[in-house]
Coordinates of C-alpha atoms (C1' of nucleotides) in Angstrom, one line a residue:
Chain A
X1 CA -2.5 11.5 14.7
X2 CA -0.3 7.9 13.9
X3 CA -2.0 5.9 11.2
X4 CA -4.5 3.5 11.9
X5 CA -3.5 0.3 12.1
X6 CA -5.8 -2.7 10.9
X7 CA -3.2 -6.2 11.8
X8 CA -5.7 -7.4 14.5
X9 CA -9.0 -7.2 12.2
X10 CA -10.4 -9.7 11.7
X11 CA -10.9 -9.0 8.0
X12 CA -7.6 -11.2 6.0
X13 CA -8.0 -7.8 3.2
X14 CA -7.4 -5.1 5.6
X15 CA -4.6 -7.8 7.6
X16 CA -2.7 -7.6 4.4
X17 CA -3.2 -4.0 3.9
X18 CA -1.6 -3.4 6.4
X19 CA 1.3 -5.6 5.7
X20 CA 1.8 -4.0 2.1
X21 CA -0.7 -0.7 2.4
X22 CA 2.2 1.0 1.6
X23 CA 3.9 2.6 -1.6
X24 CA 7.6 0.8 -0.7
X25 CA 6.7 -2.4 0.1
X26 CA 5.2 -4.5 -2.7
X27 CA 7.7 -2.9 -4.5
X28 CA 10.9 -4.0 -2.1
X29 CA 9.0 -7.6 -2.3
X30 CA 8.6 -7.3 -6.4
X31 CA 12.5 -6.7 -5.8
X32 CA 13.1 -9.6 -3.2
X33 CA 11.1 -12.1 -5.7
X34 CA 13.6 -10.6 -8.8
X35 CA 16.7 -11.9 -6.5
X36 CA 17.8 -8.8 -5.2
X37 CA 19.2 -9.9 -1.2
X38 CA 21.1 -6.9 0.0
X39 CA 20.3 -4.1 1.0
X40 CA 22.5 -1.5 -1.3
X41 CA 20.9 -4.0 -4.0
X42 CA 17.4 -2.6 -2.8
X43 CA 19.2 1.0 -2.7
X44 CA 20.2 1.0 -6.1
X45 CA 17.8 -0.7 -8.5
X46 CA 14.4 1.5 -6.0
X47 CA 16.1 4.5 -5.2
X48 CA 15.2 5.3 -2.1
X49 CA 15.9 6.5 1.0
X50 CA 18.0 4.4 2.8
X51 CA 15.6 4.9 6.0
X52 CA 12.7 4.5 4.5
X53 CA 14.5 0.8 3.4
X54 CA 15.6 0.1 6.1
X55 CA 11.9 0.5 7.7
X56 CA 10.8 -2.1 5.4
X57 CA 12.5 -4.5 5.3
X58 CA 13.2 -4.6 8.8
X59 CA 9.3 -5.0 8.9
X60 CA 9.3 -7.6 6.4
X61 CA 11.5 -9.2 9.1
X62 CA 9.4 -8.8 11.8
X63 CA 7.1 -10.0 10.1
X64 CA 8.5 -13.6 8.9
X65 CA 8.4 -12.3 5.2
X66 CA 12.1 -12.5 5.1
X67 CA 14.6 -14.3 6.4
X68 CA 17.6 -11.4 7.0
X69 CA 21.3 -13.7 7.2
X70 CA 24.2 -13.3 7.5
X71 CA 26.3 -14.6 4.8
X72 CA 30.3 -13.8 5.8
X73 CA 31.5 -12.7 9.7
X74 CA 34.8 -10.3 8.5
X75 CA 33.6 -7.9 8.1
X76 CA 29.7 -9.1 9.2
X77 CA 27.3 -8.9 6.1
X78 CA 24.0 -9.6 5.5
X79 CA 21.4 -10.7 3.4
X80 CA 17.4 -11.2 2.6
X81 CA 15.7 -14.4 2.4
X82 CA 12.4 -14.8 1.0
X83 CA 10.6 -17.5 3.8
X84 CA 7.7 -20.1 2.7
X85 CA 5.1 -16.5 4.2
X86 CA 7.5 -14.1 1.6
X87 CA 6.6 -16.4 -0.9
X88 CA 2.8 -17.7 -0.3
X89 CA 3.0 -13.9 -0.7
X90 CA 3.6 -14.1 -4.2
X91 CA 0.3 -14.6 -6.1
X92 CA -0.5 -10.9 -4.4
X93 CA 2.3 -10.2 -6.8
X94 CA 0.2 -12.2 -9.7
X95 CA -2.2 -10.3 -9.4
X96 CA -1.5 -7.1 -9.4
X97 CA 0.6 -7.6 -11.7
X98 CA -2.9 -9.4 -13.6
X99 CA -4.8 -5.8 -13.3
X100 CA -1.7 -3.5 -13.5
X101 CA -1.3 -5.3 -17.8
X102 CA -5.1 -4.9 -18.1
X103 CA -5.7 -2.4 -16.8
X104 CA -3.2 0.1 -16.2
X105 CA -1.6 0.9 -20.0
X106 CA -3.8 3.9 -21.8
X107 CA -5.6 2.5 -25.2
X108 CA -4.4 -0.5 -27.4
X109 CA -1.0 0.3 -24.9
X110 CA 0.7 -2.4 -23.3
X111 CA 3.7 -2.7 -20.6
X112 CA 7.3 -3.4 -22.4
X113 CA 7.1 -6.2 -19.8
X114 CA 5.6 -10.6 -19.8
X115 CA 5.5 -12.7 -17.3
X116 CA 6.7 -16.4 -19.0
X117 CA 6.9 -19.9 -17.3
X118 CA 11.6 -21.0 -17.8
X119 CA 10.9 -24.4 -18.3
X120 CA 8.3 -23.8 -21.7
X121 CA 8.8 -19.7 -22.3
X122 CA 5.9 -19.1 -22.8
X123 CA 4.0 -16.8 -21.5
X124 CA 2.4 -16.5 -18.6
X125 CA -0.7 -14.9 -17.5
X126 CA -2.6 -15.5 -13.3
X127 CA -5.9 -16.0 -13.1
X128 CA -7.2 -16.0 -9.8
X129 CA -9.9 -19.1 -9.5
X130 CA -12.1 -21.0 -7.1
X131 CA -9.7 -23.8 -6.1
X132 CA -12.5 -26.0 -5.9
X133 CA -13.5 -25.5 -8.9
X134 CA -11.1 -24.5 -10.1
X135 CA -13.4 -21.8 -11.6
X136 CA -11.9 -17.9 -12.4
X137 CA -13.5 -16.2 -8.5
X138 CA -17.1 -14.4 -9.7
X139 CA -17.7 -11.2 -7.1
X140 CA -21.6 -11.5 -8.0
X141 CA -21.3 -15.4 -6.9
X142 CA -19.9 -14.3 -3.3
X143 CA -20.8 -14.3 0.0
X144 CA -19.1 -13.0 2.8
X145 CA -20.2 -15.4 5.5
X146 CA -19.3 -16.7 9.3
X147 CA -16.2 -19.3 9.1
X148 CA -18.1 -23.3 9.1
X149 CA -16.8 -25.0 12.0
X150 CA -15.8 -27.7 8.8
X151 CA -15.2 -25.0 6.3
X152 CA -11.9 -23.9 5.1
Chain B
X1 CA 8.3 15.5 -0.1
X2 CA 6.8 13.9 -2.8
X3 CA 5.2 10.4 -2.3
X4 CA 7.4 9.1 -5.3
X5 CA 4.8 7.9 -8.1
X6 CA 4.2 5.1 -10.0
X7 CA 1.8 6.0 -12.3
X8 CA 4.2 5.8 -15.3
X9 CA 6.6 2.6 -14.1
X10 CA 7.4 0.4 -16.6
X11 CA 6.3 -2.2 -14.0
X12 CA 2.9 -3.5 -14.4
X13 CA 3.0 -4.0 -10.5
X14 CA 4.3 -0.7 -9.8
X15 CA 1.9 1.3 -11.3
X16 CA -1.3 -0.6 -9.4
X17 CA 0.7 0.0 -6.0
X18 CA 0.5 3.5 -7.2
X19 CA -3.0 2.5 -7.2
X20 CA -3.1 0.9 -4.3
X21 CA -0.9 1.6 -2.3
X22 CA -2.1 3.4 1.0
X23 CA -3.5 1.8 4.2
X24 CA -7.6 3.0 3.4
X25 CA -8.1 2.4 -0.3
X26 CA -8.0 -1.1 -0.3
X27 CA -10.6 -0.9 2.5
X28 CA -12.6 0.9 0.8
X29 CA -12.9 -1.0 -2.1
X30 CA -12.6 -3.7 0.0
X31 CA -16.7 -2.0 0.9
X32 CA -17.6 -1.1 -1.8
X33 CA -17.5 -4.4 -3.2
X34 CA -19.4 -5.8 -0.2
X35 CA -22.6 -3.4 -1.5
X36 CA -21.4 0.3 0.2
X37 CA -22.0 2.8 -2.1
X38 CA -22.7 6.0 -0.5
X39 CA -20.1 9.2 1.2
X40 CA -21.8 8.6 4.6
X41 CA -21.9 4.6 4.3
X42 CA -18.1 4.3 4.3
X43 CA -17.3 7.3 6.7
X44 CA -19.8 4.6 9.0
X45 CA -18.5 2.1 8.1
X46 CA -14.6 2.6 8.0
X47 CA -14.4 5.3 10.9
X48 CA -11.6 7.5 8.5
X49 CA -10.8 11.0 8.3
X50 CA -13.9 12.5 5.9
X51 CA -11.7 14.2 4.1
X52 CA -9.2 11.4 3.4
X53 CA -12.2 9.6 2.2
X54 CA -13.5 12.3 0.0
X55 CA -9.7 11.9 -1.5
X56 CA -9.4 7.5 -1.5
X57 CA -13.3 8.2 -3.7
X58 CA -12.5 11.4 -5.6
X59 CA -8.9 8.7 -6.6
X60 CA -10.9 6.2 -7.6
X61 CA -12.9 7.7 -9.9
X62 CA -10.9 9.5 -11.5
X63 CA -8.8 6.1 -11.9
X64 CA -11.8 5.2 -13.2
X65 CA -12.8 2.6 -10.8
X66 CA -15.6 3.9 -9.5
X67 CA -18.3 6.1 -11.1
X68 CA -20.1 8.8 -9.2
X69 CA -23.6 9.0 -9.7
X70 CA -26.7 11.0 -9.1
X71 CA -29.4 9.2 -7.8
X72 CA -31.4 11.8 -6.8
X73 CA -31.6 14.9 -7.8
X74 CA -32.9 17.7 -5.2
X75 CA -31.0 17.2 -3.1
X76 CA -28.4 16.2 -5.1
X77 CA -27.2 13.0 -3.5
X78 CA -24.3 11.1 -4.9
X79 CA -23.3 7.6 -5.2
X80 CA -20.3 5.1 -5.8
X81 CA -20.5 2.2 -8.4
X82 CA -17.6 0.0 -9.4
X83 CA -17.3 0.6 -12.9
X84 CA -16.2 -2.0 -14.7
X85 CA -12.2 -1.6 -14.5
X86 CA -13.5 -2.4 -10.9
X87 CA -14.8 -4.7 -10.8
X88 CA -11.9 -6.0 -12.3
X89 CA -9.9 -5.3 -9.2
X90 CA -11.6 -8.2 -7.2
X91 CA -8.8 -10.6 -7.7
X92 CA -5.8 -8.7 -6.0
X93 CA -8.2 -8.5 -3.0
X94 CA -9.1 -12.4 -3.1
X95 CA -5.7 -12.9 -3.4
X96 CA -5.5 -10.5 -0.8
X97 CA -7.7 -12.8 1.3
X98 CA -6.1 -15.4 0.7
X99 CA -2.5 -15.0 1.8
X100 CA -4.1 -13.0 5.7
X101 CA -6.4 -16.6 6.2
X102 CA -3.5 -18.5 5.9
X103 CA -0.8 -15.9 6.6
X104 CA -1.8 -13.4 9.5
X105 CA -3.0 -15.6 11.8
X106 CA -1.5 -16.3 15.5
X107 CA -1.5 -20.5 15.6
X108 CA -4.5 -23.2 15.2
X109 CA -5.9 -19.9 14.3
X110 CA -8.3 -18.6 11.6
X111 CA -10.4 -15.8 10.7
X112 CA -13.4 -15.4 12.2
X113 CA -15.2 -15.1 7.6
X114 CA -14.5 -16.6 5.2
X115 CA -15.6 -16.7 1.0
X116 CA -18.8 -18.6 0.2
X117 CA -20.5 -19.1 -3.2
X118 CA -24.1 -18.1 -3.1
X119 CA -25.6 -20.5 -5.8
X120 CA -23.8 -23.8 -3.8
X121 CA -23.1 -22.5 0.2
X122 CA -19.6 -24.2 -0.7
X123 CA -17.0 -22.4 0.9
X124 CA -14.4 -21.0 -1.6
X125 CA -10.6 -19.5 -1.0
X126 CA -8.9 -18.0 -4.1
X127 CA -6.0 -19.6 -5.7
X128 CA -4.1 -17.9 -8.4
X129 CA -3.2 -20.3 -11.5
X130 CA -1.6 -19.8 -14.6
X131 CA -4.6 -18.9 -17.0
X132 CA -3.5 -21.5 -20.1
X133 CA -2.3 -24.0 -18.4
X134 CA -4.1 -24.0 -15.2
X135 CA -1.3 -24.6 -12.8
X136 CA -1.4 -22.8 -9.2
X137 CA 1.4 -19.9 -9.9
X138 CA 5.0 -21.1 -8.7
X139 CA 7.7 -18.1 -8.1
X140 CA 10.6 -20.2 -9.0
X141 CA 9.5 -21.6 -12.4
X142 CA 8.9 -18.0 -13.7
X143 CA 10.9 -15.4 -15.1
X144 CA 10.0 -11.7 -16.0
X145 CA 10.8 -11.1 -19.7
X146 CA 10.3 -8.1 -22.6
X147 CA 7.5 -9.0 -24.2
X148 CA 7.0 -10.9 -27.2
X149 CA 4.1 -9.6 -29.9
X150 CA 2.6 -12.0 -30.3
X151 CA 2.4 -12.9 -26.5
X152 CA -0.1 -11.8 -23.7
Chain C
dT1 C1' 50.2 2.6 8.4
dA2 C1' 47.7 6.5 5.7
dG3 C1' 43.3 6.7 3.3
dA4 C1' 40.6 4.9 -0.6
dG5 C1' 36.2 1.9 -0.5
dC6 C1' 32.8 -1.1 0.4
dG7 C1' 28.0 -3.4 3.2
dA8 C1' 24.9 -1.8 6.1
dG9 C1' 23.0 0.9 7.9
dT10 C1' 21.5 5.8 11.6
dT11 C1' 20.4 10.4 11.9
dC12 C1' 19.4 15.5 10.0
dT13 C1' 15.6 18.5 8.0
dA14 C1' 12.7 20.1 5.3
dT15 C1' 8.5 19.3 3.1
dT16 C1' 3.9 16.2 3.1
dG17 C1' 0.0 13.1 4.3
dT18 C1' -3.2 11.3 7.7
dC19 C1' -6.7 12.2 11.8
dG20 C1' -10.1 13.2 13.8
dA21 C1' -12.9 17.2 15.0
dA22 C1' -16.2 21.2 13.4
dC23 C1' -17.7 24.0 9.9
dT24 C1' -20.6 25.1 4.6
dT25 C1' -23.8 23.5 1.6
dA26 C1' -28.1 22.3 -0.3
dC27 C1' -32.2 20.8 0.6
dG28 C1' -36.7 18.3 3.1
dC29 C1' -40.1 17.8 6.9
dC30 C1' -43.0 18.8 11.1
Chain D
dG1 C1' -37.9 28.6 11.7
dG2 C1' -35.9 24.8 13.6
dC3 C1' -33.4 20.4 12.7
dG4 C1' -31.6 16.3 9.9
dT5 C1' -29.1 14.5 6.5
dA6 C1' -26.2 14.0 2.0
dA7 C1' -22.0 14.7 1.1
dG8 C1' -18.8 17.3 1.2
dT9 C1' -14.4 21.2 3.1
dT10 C1' -11.6 23.6 6.1
dC11 C1' -7.5 23.2 10.1
dG12 C1' -4.6 21.9 13.0
dA13 C1' -1.6 18.8 15.4
dC14 C1' 1.1 15.1 14.3
dA15 C1' 3.4 11.6 12.1
dA16 C1' 5.9 9.8 7.6
dT17 C1' 8.7 10.7 3.8
dA18 C1' 13.0 12.2 0.9
dG19 C1' 17.6 13.1 0.3
dA20 C1' 21.7 13.7 1.9
dA21 C1' 25.3 13.2 5.2
dC22 C1' 27.4 11.2 8.5
dT23 C1' 29.2 6.5 11.5
dC24 C1' 31.2 1.4 12.2
dG25 C1' 33.5 -2.8 10.6
dC26 C1' 36.2 -4.7 9.0
dT27 C1' 39.1 -4.7 4.0
dC28 C1' 42.4 -4.1 0.3
dT29 C1' 46.4 -1.5 -1.6
dA30 C1' 49.6 2.3 -2.3

DNA sequence: TAGAGCGAGTTCTATTGTCGAACTTACGCC
DNA sequence: GGCGTAAGTTCGACAATAGAACTCGCTCTA
């Protein structure tokens, strides 16, 4: 049976899930954000099957999150760079980071790593807010509705 | 081959990916946030295999995002309610919503649905910021580092 | 100039996971 | 006693994954 696809669903969550709803794609993107560019860099860092890596990188290129660039003619060598769309995905990883840090470590323990601001050196804690009010998102105060003509 | 597990990885993104890195879990959670509670509600809304649904709901209960409650003794009837941990996952879906809305529709088009504030009725646009500064997250200004004793 | 090495994949096979349908259990109603 | 409903479990066909080996184009070295 073919995996169910959500890429033409009317819901933005479903479409995003179609894009990253497997165990390697978010991790591959994480590595891209950490500055990895070359096939074997990804492969060594993640020790995943080369076949799966090729498929995932290909998908991310097809979807426009990565750009496959020739950085050397002879012999031909490629690198994968984040596009504007790829960079725009970072907030999703940041939200995952926050949830994981807050909820996926045993009692009293915390993850060994943290995010820092390069300039100030201060720790950064991602938080999801409403862009207009600046208030933290509270699901109990939200509803989903049809798009308004002037909205969004 | 057994699927690679990330549930004991040192990276919060990897652990979160382990939890939701498949095609149905985020969608099941979305439905839970939309107020769905009963097995057949989920099944009818999503038309996914009952086997897969049972496995996913079970995992979410095991992980503490859903609570399985008996709401009727005879005949025995159950419902799945979001826990505090489950509610804490909403920001991740909100970030996915924003990315999907902004980037996964063809030129000039927009998704048919939108988020609204229940009280004000105004559209809500999720944005990921740094909790301390309130500034939007910019991956180019971040670095990952070892946790500081007083940090985080 | 033969061979080792490297980057970037592709191909192969065994094992798992997923889909969809059918089946089961436990009860309530008529 | 049979039908309906909630909440699953079981089953078989098919798809995806992991890991290893192989290919291809090229460079460097002895």
